[in-house]
Each structure stands twice: as C-alpha cells, then as structure tokens.
PDB file of C-alpha atoms in Angstrom:
ATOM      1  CA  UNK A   1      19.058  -0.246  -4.975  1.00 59.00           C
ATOM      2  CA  UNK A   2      18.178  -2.800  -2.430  1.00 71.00           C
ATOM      3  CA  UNK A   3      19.090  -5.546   0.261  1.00 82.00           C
ATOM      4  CA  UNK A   4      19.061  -8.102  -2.548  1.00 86.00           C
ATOM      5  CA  UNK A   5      21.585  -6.065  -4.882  1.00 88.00           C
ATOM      6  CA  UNK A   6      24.099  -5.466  -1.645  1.00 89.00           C
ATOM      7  CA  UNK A   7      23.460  -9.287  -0.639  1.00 90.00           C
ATOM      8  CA  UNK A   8      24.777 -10.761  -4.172  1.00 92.00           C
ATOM      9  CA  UNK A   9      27.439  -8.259  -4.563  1.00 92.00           C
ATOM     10  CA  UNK A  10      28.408  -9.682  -0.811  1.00 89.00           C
ATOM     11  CA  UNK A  11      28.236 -13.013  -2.207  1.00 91.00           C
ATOM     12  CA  UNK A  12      30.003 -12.466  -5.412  1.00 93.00           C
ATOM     13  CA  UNK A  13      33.181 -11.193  -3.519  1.00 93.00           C
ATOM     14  CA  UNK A  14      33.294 -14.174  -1.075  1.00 90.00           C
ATOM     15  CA  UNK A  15      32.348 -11.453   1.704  1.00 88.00           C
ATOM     16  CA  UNK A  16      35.454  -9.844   1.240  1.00 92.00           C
ATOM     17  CA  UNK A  17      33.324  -6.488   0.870  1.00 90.00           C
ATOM     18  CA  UNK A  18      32.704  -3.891   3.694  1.00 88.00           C
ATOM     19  CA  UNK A  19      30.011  -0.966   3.119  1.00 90.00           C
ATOM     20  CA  UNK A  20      32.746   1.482   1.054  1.00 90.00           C
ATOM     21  CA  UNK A  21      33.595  -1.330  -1.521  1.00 93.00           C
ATOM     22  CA  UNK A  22      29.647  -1.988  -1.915  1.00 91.00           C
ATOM     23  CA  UNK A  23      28.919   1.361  -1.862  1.00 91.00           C
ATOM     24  CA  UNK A  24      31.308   1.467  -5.040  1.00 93.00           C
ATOM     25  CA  UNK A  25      30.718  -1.356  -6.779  1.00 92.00           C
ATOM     26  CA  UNK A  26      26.571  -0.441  -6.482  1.00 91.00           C
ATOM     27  CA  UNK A  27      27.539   3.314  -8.183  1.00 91.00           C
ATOM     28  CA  UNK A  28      29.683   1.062 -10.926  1.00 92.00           C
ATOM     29  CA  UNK A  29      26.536  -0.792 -11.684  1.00 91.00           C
ATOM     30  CA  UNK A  30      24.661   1.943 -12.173  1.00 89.00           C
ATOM     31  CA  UNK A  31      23.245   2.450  -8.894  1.00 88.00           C
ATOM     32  CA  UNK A  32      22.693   6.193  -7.423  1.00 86.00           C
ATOM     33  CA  UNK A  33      23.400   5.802  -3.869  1.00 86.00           C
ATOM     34  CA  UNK A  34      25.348   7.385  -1.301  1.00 88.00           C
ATOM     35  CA  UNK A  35      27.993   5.213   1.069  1.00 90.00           C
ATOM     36  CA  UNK A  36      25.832   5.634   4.330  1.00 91.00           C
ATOM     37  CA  UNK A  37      23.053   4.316   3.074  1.00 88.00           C
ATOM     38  CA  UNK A  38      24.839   1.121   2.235  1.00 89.00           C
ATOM     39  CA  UNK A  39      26.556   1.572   5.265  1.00 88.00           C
ATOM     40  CA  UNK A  40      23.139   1.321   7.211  1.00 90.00           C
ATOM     41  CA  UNK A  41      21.650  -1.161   5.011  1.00 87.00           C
ATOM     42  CA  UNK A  42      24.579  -3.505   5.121  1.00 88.00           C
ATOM     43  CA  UNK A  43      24.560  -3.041   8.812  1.00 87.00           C
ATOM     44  CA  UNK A  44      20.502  -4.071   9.211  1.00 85.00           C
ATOM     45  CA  UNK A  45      21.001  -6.967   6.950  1.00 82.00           C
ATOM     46  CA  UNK A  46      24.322  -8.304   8.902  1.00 83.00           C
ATOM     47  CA  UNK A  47      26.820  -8.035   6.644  1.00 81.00           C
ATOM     48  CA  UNK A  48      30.753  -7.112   7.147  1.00 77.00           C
ATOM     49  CA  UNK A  49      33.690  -7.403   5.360  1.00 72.00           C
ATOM     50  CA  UNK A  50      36.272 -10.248   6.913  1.00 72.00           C
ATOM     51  CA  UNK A  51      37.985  -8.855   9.916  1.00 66.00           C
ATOM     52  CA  UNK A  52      41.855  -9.022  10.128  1.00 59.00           C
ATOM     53  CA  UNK A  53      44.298 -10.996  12.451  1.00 58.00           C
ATOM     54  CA  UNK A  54      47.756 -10.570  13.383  1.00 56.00           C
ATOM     55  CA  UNK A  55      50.593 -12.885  11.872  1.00 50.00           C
ATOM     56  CA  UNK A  56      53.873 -13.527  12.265  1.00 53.00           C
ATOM     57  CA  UNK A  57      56.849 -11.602  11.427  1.00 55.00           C
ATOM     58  CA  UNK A  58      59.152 -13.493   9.000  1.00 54.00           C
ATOM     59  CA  UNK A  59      61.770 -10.500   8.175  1.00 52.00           C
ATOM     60  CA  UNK A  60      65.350 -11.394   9.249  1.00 52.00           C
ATOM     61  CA  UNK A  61      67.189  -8.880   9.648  1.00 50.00           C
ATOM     62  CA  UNK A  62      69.863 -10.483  11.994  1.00 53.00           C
ATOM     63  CA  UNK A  63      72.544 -10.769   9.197  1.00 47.00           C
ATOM     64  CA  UNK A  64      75.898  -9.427   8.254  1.00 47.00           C
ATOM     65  CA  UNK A  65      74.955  -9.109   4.679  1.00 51.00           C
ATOM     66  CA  UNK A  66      75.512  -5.088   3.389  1.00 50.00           C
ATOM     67  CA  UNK A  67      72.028  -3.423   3.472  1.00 51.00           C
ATOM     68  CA  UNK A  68      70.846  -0.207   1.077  1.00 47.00           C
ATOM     69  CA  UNK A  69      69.740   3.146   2.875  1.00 54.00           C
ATOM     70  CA  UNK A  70      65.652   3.964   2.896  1.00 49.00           C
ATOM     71  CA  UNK A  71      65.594   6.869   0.021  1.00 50.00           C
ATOM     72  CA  UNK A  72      62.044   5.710  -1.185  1.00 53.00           C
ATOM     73  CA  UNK A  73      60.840   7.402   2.274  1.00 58.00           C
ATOM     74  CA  UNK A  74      57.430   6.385   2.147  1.00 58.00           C
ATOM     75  CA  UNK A  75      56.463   8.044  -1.024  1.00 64.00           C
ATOM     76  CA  UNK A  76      53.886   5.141  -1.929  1.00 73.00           C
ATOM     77  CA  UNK A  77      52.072   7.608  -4.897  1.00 82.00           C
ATOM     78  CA  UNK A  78      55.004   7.301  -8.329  1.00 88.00           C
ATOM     79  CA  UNK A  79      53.444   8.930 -11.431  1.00 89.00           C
ATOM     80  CA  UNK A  80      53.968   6.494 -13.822  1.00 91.00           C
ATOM     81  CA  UNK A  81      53.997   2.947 -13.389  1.00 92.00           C
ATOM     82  CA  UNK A  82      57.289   0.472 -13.169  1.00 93.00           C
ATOM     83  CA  UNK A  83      59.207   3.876 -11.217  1.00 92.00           C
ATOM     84  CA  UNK A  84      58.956   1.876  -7.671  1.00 93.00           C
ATOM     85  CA  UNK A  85      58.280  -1.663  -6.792  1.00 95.00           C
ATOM     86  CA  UNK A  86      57.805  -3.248  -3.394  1.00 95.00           C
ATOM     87  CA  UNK A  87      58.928  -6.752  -2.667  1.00 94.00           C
ATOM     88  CA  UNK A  88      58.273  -8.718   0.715  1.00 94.00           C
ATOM     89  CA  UNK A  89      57.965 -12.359   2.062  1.00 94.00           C
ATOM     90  CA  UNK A  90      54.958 -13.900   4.316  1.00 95.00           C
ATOM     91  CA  UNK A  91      53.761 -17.600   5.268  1.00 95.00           C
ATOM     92  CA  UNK A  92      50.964 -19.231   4.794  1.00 97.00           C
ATOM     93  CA  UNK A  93      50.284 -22.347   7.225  1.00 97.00           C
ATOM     94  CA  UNK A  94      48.946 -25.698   5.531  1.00 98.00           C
ATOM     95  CA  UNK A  95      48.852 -29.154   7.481  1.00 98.00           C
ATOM     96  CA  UNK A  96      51.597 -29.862   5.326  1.00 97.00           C
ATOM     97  CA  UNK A  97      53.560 -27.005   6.862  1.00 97.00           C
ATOM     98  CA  UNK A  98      54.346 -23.452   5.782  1.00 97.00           C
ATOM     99  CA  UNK A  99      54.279 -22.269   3.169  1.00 97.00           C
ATOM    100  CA  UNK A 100      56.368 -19.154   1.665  1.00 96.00           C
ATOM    101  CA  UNK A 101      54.843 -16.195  -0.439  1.00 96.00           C
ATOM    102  CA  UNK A 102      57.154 -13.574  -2.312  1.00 96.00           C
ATOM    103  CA  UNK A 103      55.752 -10.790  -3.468  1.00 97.00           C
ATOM    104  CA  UNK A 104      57.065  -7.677  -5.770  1.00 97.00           C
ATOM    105  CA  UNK A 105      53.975  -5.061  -6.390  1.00 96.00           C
ATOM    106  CA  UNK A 106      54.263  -1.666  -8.911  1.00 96.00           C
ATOM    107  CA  UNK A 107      53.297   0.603  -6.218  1.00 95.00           C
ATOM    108  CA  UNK A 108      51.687   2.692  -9.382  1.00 95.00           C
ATOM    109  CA  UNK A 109      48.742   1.043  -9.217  1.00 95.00           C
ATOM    110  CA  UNK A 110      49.375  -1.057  -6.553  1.00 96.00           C
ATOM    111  CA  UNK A 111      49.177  -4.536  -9.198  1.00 96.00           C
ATOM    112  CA  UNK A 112      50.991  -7.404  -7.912  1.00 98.00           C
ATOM    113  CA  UNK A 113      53.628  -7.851 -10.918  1.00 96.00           C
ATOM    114  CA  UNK A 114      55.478 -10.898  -9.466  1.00 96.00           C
ATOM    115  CA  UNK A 115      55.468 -13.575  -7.098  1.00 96.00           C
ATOM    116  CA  UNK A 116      56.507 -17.108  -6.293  1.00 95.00           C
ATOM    117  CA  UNK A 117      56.090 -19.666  -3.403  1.00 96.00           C
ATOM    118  CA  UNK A 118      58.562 -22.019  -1.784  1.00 94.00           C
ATOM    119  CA  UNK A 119      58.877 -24.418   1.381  1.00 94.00           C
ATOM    120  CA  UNK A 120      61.170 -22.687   2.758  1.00 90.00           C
ATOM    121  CA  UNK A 121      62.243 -19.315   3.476  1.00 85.00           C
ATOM    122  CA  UNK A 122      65.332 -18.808   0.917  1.00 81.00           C
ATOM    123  CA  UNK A 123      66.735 -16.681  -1.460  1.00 74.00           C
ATOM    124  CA  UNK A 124      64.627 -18.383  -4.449  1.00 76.00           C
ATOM    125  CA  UNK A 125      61.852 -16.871  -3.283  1.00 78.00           C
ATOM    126  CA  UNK A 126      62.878 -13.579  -4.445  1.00 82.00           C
ATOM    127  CA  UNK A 127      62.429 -15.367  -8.158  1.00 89.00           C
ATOM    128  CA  UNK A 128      59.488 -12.851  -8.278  1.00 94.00           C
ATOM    129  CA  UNK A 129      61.622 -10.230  -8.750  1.00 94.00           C
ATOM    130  CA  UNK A 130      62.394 -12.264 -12.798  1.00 93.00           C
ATOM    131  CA  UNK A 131      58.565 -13.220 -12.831  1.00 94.00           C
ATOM    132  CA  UNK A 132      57.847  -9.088 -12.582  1.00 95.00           C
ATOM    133  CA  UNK A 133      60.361  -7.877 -14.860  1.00 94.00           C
ATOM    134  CA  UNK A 134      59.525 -10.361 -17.460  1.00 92.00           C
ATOM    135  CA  UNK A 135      56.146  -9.400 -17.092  1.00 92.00           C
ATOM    136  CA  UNK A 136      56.079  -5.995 -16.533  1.00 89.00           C
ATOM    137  CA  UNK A 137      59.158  -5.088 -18.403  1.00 84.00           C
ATOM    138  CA  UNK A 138      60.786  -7.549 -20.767  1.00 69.00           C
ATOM    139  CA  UNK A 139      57.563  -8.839 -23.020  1.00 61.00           C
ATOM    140  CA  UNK A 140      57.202  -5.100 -23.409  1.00 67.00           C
ATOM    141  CA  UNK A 141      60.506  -3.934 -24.924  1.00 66.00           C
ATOM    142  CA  UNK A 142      60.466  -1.630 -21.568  1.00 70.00           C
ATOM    143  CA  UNK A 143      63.804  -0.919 -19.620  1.00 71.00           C
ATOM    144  CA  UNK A 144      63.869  -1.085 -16.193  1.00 74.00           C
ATOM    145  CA  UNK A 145      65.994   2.458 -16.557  1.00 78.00           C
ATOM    146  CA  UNK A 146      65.391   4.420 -12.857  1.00 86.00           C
ATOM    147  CA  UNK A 147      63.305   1.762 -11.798  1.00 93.00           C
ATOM    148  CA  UNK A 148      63.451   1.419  -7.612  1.00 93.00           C
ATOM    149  CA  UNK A 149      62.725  -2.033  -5.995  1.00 93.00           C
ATOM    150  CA  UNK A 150      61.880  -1.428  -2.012  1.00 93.00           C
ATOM    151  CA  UNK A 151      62.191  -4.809   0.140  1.00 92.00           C
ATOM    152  CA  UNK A 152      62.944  -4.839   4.131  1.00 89.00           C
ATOM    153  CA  UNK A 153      66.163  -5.470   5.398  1.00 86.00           C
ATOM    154  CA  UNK A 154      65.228  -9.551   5.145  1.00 87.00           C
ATOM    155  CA  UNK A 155      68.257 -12.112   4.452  1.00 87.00           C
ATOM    156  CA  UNK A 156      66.547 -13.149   1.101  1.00 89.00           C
ATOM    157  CA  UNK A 157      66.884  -9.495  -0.313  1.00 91.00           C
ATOM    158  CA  UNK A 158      70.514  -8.869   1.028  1.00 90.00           C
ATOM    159  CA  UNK A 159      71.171 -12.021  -0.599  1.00 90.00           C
ATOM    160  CA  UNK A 160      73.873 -12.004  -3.597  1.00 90.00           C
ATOM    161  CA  UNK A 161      71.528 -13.907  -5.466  1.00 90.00           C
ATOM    162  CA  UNK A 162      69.008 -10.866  -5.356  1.00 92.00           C
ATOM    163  CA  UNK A 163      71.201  -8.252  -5.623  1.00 93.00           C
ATOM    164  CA  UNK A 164      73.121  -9.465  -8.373  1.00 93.00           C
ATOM    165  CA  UNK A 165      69.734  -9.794 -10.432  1.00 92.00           C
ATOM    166  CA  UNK A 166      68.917  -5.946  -9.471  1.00 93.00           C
ATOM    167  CA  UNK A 167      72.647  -4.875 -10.356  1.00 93.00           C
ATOM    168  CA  UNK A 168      72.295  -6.851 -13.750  1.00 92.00           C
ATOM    169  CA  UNK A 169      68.611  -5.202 -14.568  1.00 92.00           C
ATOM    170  CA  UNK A 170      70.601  -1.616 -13.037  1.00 92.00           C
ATOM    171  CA  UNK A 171      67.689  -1.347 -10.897  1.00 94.00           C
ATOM    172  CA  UNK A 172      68.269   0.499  -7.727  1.00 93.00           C
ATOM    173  CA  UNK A 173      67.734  -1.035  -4.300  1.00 92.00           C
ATOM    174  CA  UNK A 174      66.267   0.562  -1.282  1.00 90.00           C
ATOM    175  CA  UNK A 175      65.549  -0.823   1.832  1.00 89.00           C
ATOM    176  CA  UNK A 176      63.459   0.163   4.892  1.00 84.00           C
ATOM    177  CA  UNK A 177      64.618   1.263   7.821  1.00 65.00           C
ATOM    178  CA  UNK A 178      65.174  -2.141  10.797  1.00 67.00           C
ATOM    179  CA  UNK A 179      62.178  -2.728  13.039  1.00 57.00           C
ATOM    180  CA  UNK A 180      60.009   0.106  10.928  1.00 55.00           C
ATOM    181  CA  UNK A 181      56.817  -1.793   9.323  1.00 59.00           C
ATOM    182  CA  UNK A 182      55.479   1.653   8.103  1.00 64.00           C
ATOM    183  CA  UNK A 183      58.477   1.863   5.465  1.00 69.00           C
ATOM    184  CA  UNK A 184      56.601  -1.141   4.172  1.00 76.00           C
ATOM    185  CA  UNK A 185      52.963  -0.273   4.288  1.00 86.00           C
ATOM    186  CA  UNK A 186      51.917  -1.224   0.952  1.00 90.00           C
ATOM    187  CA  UNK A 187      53.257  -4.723   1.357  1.00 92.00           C
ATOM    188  CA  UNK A 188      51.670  -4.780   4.599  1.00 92.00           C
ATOM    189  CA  UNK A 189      48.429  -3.740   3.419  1.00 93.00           C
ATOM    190  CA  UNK A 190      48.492  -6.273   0.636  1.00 96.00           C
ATOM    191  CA  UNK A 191      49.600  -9.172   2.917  1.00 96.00           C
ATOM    192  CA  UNK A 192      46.471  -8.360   5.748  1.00 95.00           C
ATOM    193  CA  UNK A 193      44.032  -8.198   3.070  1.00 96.00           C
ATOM    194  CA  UNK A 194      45.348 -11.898   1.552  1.00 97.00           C
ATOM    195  CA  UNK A 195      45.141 -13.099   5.052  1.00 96.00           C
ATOM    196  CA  UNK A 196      41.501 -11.499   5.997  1.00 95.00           C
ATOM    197  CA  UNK A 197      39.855 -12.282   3.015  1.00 96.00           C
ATOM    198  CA  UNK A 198      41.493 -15.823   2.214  1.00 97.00           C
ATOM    199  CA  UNK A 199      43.797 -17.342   4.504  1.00 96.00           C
ATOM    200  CA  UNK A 200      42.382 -17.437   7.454  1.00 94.00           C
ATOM    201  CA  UNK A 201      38.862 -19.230   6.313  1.00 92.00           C
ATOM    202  CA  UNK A 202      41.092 -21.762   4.481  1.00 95.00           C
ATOM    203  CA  UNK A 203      42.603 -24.884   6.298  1.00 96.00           C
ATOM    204  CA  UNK A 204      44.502 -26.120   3.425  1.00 98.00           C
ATOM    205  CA  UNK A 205      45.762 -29.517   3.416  1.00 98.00           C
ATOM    206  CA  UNK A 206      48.745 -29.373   1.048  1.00 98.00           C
ATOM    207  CA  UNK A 207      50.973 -26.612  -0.212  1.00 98.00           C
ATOM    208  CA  UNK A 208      49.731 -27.200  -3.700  1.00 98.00           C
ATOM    209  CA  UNK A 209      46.224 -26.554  -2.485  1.00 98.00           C
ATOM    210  CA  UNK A 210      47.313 -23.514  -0.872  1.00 98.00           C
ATOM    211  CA  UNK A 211      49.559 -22.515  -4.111  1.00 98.00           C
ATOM    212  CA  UNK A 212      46.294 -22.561  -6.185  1.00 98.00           C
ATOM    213  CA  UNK A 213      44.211 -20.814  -4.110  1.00 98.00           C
ATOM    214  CA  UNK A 214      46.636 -18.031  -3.345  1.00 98.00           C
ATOM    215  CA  UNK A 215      47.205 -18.019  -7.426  1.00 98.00           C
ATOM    216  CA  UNK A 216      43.589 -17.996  -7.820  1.00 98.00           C
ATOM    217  CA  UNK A 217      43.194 -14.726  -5.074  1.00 98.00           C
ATOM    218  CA  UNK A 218      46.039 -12.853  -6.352  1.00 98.00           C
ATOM    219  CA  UNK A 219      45.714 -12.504 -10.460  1.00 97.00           C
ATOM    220  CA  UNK A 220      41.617 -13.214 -10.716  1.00 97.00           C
ATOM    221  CA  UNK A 221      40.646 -11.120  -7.748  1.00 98.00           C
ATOM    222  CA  UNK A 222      42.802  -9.230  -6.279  1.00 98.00           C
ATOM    223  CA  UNK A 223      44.664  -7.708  -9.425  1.00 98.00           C
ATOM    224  CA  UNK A 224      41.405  -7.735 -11.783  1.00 98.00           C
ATOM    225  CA  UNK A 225      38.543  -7.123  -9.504  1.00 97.00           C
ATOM    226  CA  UNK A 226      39.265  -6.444  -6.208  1.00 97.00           C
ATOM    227  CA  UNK A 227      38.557  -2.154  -5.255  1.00 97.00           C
ATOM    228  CA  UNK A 228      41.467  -0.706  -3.997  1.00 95.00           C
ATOM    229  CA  UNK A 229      40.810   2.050  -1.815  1.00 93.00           C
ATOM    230  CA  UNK A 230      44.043   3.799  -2.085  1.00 91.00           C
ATOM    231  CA  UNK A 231      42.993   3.806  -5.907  1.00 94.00           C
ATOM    232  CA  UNK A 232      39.601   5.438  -5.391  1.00 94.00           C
ATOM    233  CA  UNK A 233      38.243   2.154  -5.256  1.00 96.00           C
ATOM    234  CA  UNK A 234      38.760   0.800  -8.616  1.00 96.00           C
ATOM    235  CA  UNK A 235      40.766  -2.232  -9.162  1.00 97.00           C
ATOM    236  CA  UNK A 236      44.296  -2.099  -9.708  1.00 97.00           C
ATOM    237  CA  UNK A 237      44.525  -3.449 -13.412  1.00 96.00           C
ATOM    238  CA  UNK A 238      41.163  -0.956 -14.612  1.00 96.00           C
ATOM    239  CA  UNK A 239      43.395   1.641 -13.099  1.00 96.00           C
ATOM    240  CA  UNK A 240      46.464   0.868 -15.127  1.00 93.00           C
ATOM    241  CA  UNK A 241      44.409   0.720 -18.397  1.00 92.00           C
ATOM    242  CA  UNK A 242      42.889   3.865 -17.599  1.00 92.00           C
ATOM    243  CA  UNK A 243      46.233   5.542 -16.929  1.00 86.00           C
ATOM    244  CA  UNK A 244      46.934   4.086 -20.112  1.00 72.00           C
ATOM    245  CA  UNK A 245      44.636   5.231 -22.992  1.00 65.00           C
ATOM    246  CA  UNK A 246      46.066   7.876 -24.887  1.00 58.00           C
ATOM    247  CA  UNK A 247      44.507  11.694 -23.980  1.00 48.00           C
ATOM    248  CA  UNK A 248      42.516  13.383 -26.098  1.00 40.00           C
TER     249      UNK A 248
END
C-alpha cells in the first residue's frame, strides 16, 4: 500500500474521503494496513476529506397545524429495515434560485429510500414519502405494518396532505421535539455530508442542473458506494444485502 493507491482512491471519490474511509476502502481492496498509517500518509501527501459549512434552517415550525409527540427518542439503530424512516427538507442555492430537497431515509441502513425536489418549499415535497413506499414497500408485496416515519415539526409534514398519506399507509407519525436538531441527527448527518462533499463546490446554474447532480450524488454514490461510518464503514445498500442473505 502506497501514496499512489490512497491518491486514486482520493480521486475516485471526488475527495470526499478522509483517512478512516481510505483506511477502509484500502483493507476492502485487499490492502493490510492499519488507519494511522493512512492517517499519516494522507496527511504527508495533503489530502483531506471536504470540510463542512453551516446552512440554513428551513424547518417551520410556527404553525397551528396538530403535531405528533417524539416516541422514536433517538433510537437511530431498528433491527430490521423499513421499522423507522426519517424524512426532512433542505435547499440547495442555484443562480436560478433555491432549490428544495425532501428526503425520507430507512434509518436501518441508513439508504435514502425517497426523495423529490421542488421550487418551493410546499407540501409536494413530502411526495418522497410515495417515492419510498413504492420503492421500499409496494414493488415488494411488503406492508408498511408498524412502520414509524420521523420528520420535524415542519409545516410540510403537519400538512393534511402528508398525514393523510401516512394515515392511509397506517404508518405511525412521530415528530421531534421544537428547536431540538439532535432528534434529527440522521437527517442532519445526511444533509452536511450532501453539502460538504457536493454542494458547496458546485455553482449550479439552473435547478435542473442541480436536480441531476443531486440525483447523480444520492443513488450512485451515496446509497451504492459511499462508507458509512455509522455502518462500520460499508455502504448503505452492501449493508442491506448483507443483512439480507439467508443464514446458514
């Protein structure tokens, strides 16, 4: 293992990679090595995984629409996946304007199930709520029986047009509790990495520039390759396959 093997693997990822995701992608490949040596090596050779910035809060929770009580609690680990979902809203600026991203991810595996974008923050955008169940649930005979879908205390989730999908599918709603990002630290973690590691090298020009890229990051990277560490860095669809196969 050597500065050239880190450099591509760097390269290959769009330097979305720190030292831990090398250090695991190196030992997938084959590779005996041991993280702070790739740590140091990484270090001497100048290379660093995107760095974060802060964005803008787009939850409103200034509404008279009836809310649901936080039961989920922070348990972020189900057993099985499709037994809790996560749904959330961020923006995405483009000289066009902003533009809206709705989420819903099985927090199993932490796989992005369902999303959709709009230019404008309304209830439509919660349309990734249908794009996961038919996905997830529906093209697989699966019911969405005890099935939990978490979401902030946002407009677009009180909305009737959400809730009367979730009370048609019987799926329980839970909601975090106001002003308390942690209730939502999955979705948070998801929307900081789509921000570090594609957003904010982008200046995209149009919304359907920014719709394709964001498509492009989400179900060919992020879902497929990308090593989650909350996952023991493997990527969130090898880890639902894995789950998968039959014991023996």
């Amino acid at each position: 293992m050597g500065r050239g093997e880190i450099t591509t693997i760097h390269a290959e990822v769009k330097g979305r990679y720190g030292s831990p995701r090398i250090h695991a992608e190196l030992v997938s490949r084959g590779h005996e090595c041991c993280v702070n040596l790739v740590a140091r090596v990484t270090r001497e050779a100048g290379i660093a995984a995107k760095t974060k910035r802060k964005f803008r809060q787009t939850t409103d929770s200034n509404h008279a629409r009836p809310v649901a009580e936080n039961v989920l609690d922070r348990a972020f680990d189900p057993e099985e996946p499709n037994e809790r979902w996560c749904a959330d809203i961020t923006y995405v600026p483009t000289r066009e304007g902003w533009l809206y991203l709705a989420v819903v991810e099985d927090l199993f595996g932490r796989m992005v199930a369902g999303g959709s974008m709009d230019d404008a923050m309304t209830s439509r955008l919660v349309d990734a709520l249908g794009m996961a169940l038919a996905r997830r649930l529906s093209l697989k005979g699966a019911s969405p029986s005890g099935l939990v879908a978490h979401s902030d205390r946002g407009s677009q989730y009180a909305s009737e047009h959400y809730q009367r999908r979730l009370r048609e599918e019987r799926i329980a709603c839970r909601m975090s509790r106001r002003g308390d990002c942690g209730d939502d630290a999955p979705m948070e973690s998801f929307f900081a990495s789509l921000k570090k590691e594609l957003v904010h090298d982008e200046d995209y020009a149009t919304r359907d520039q920014a719709r394709s890229s964001i498509f492009e990051y989400i179900e060919v990277f992020y879902n497929r390759v990308r090593r989650h560490s909350a996952l023991g860095y493997v990527a969130p669809d090898e880890y639902e396959r894995t789950h998968n196969q039959p014991h023996r």
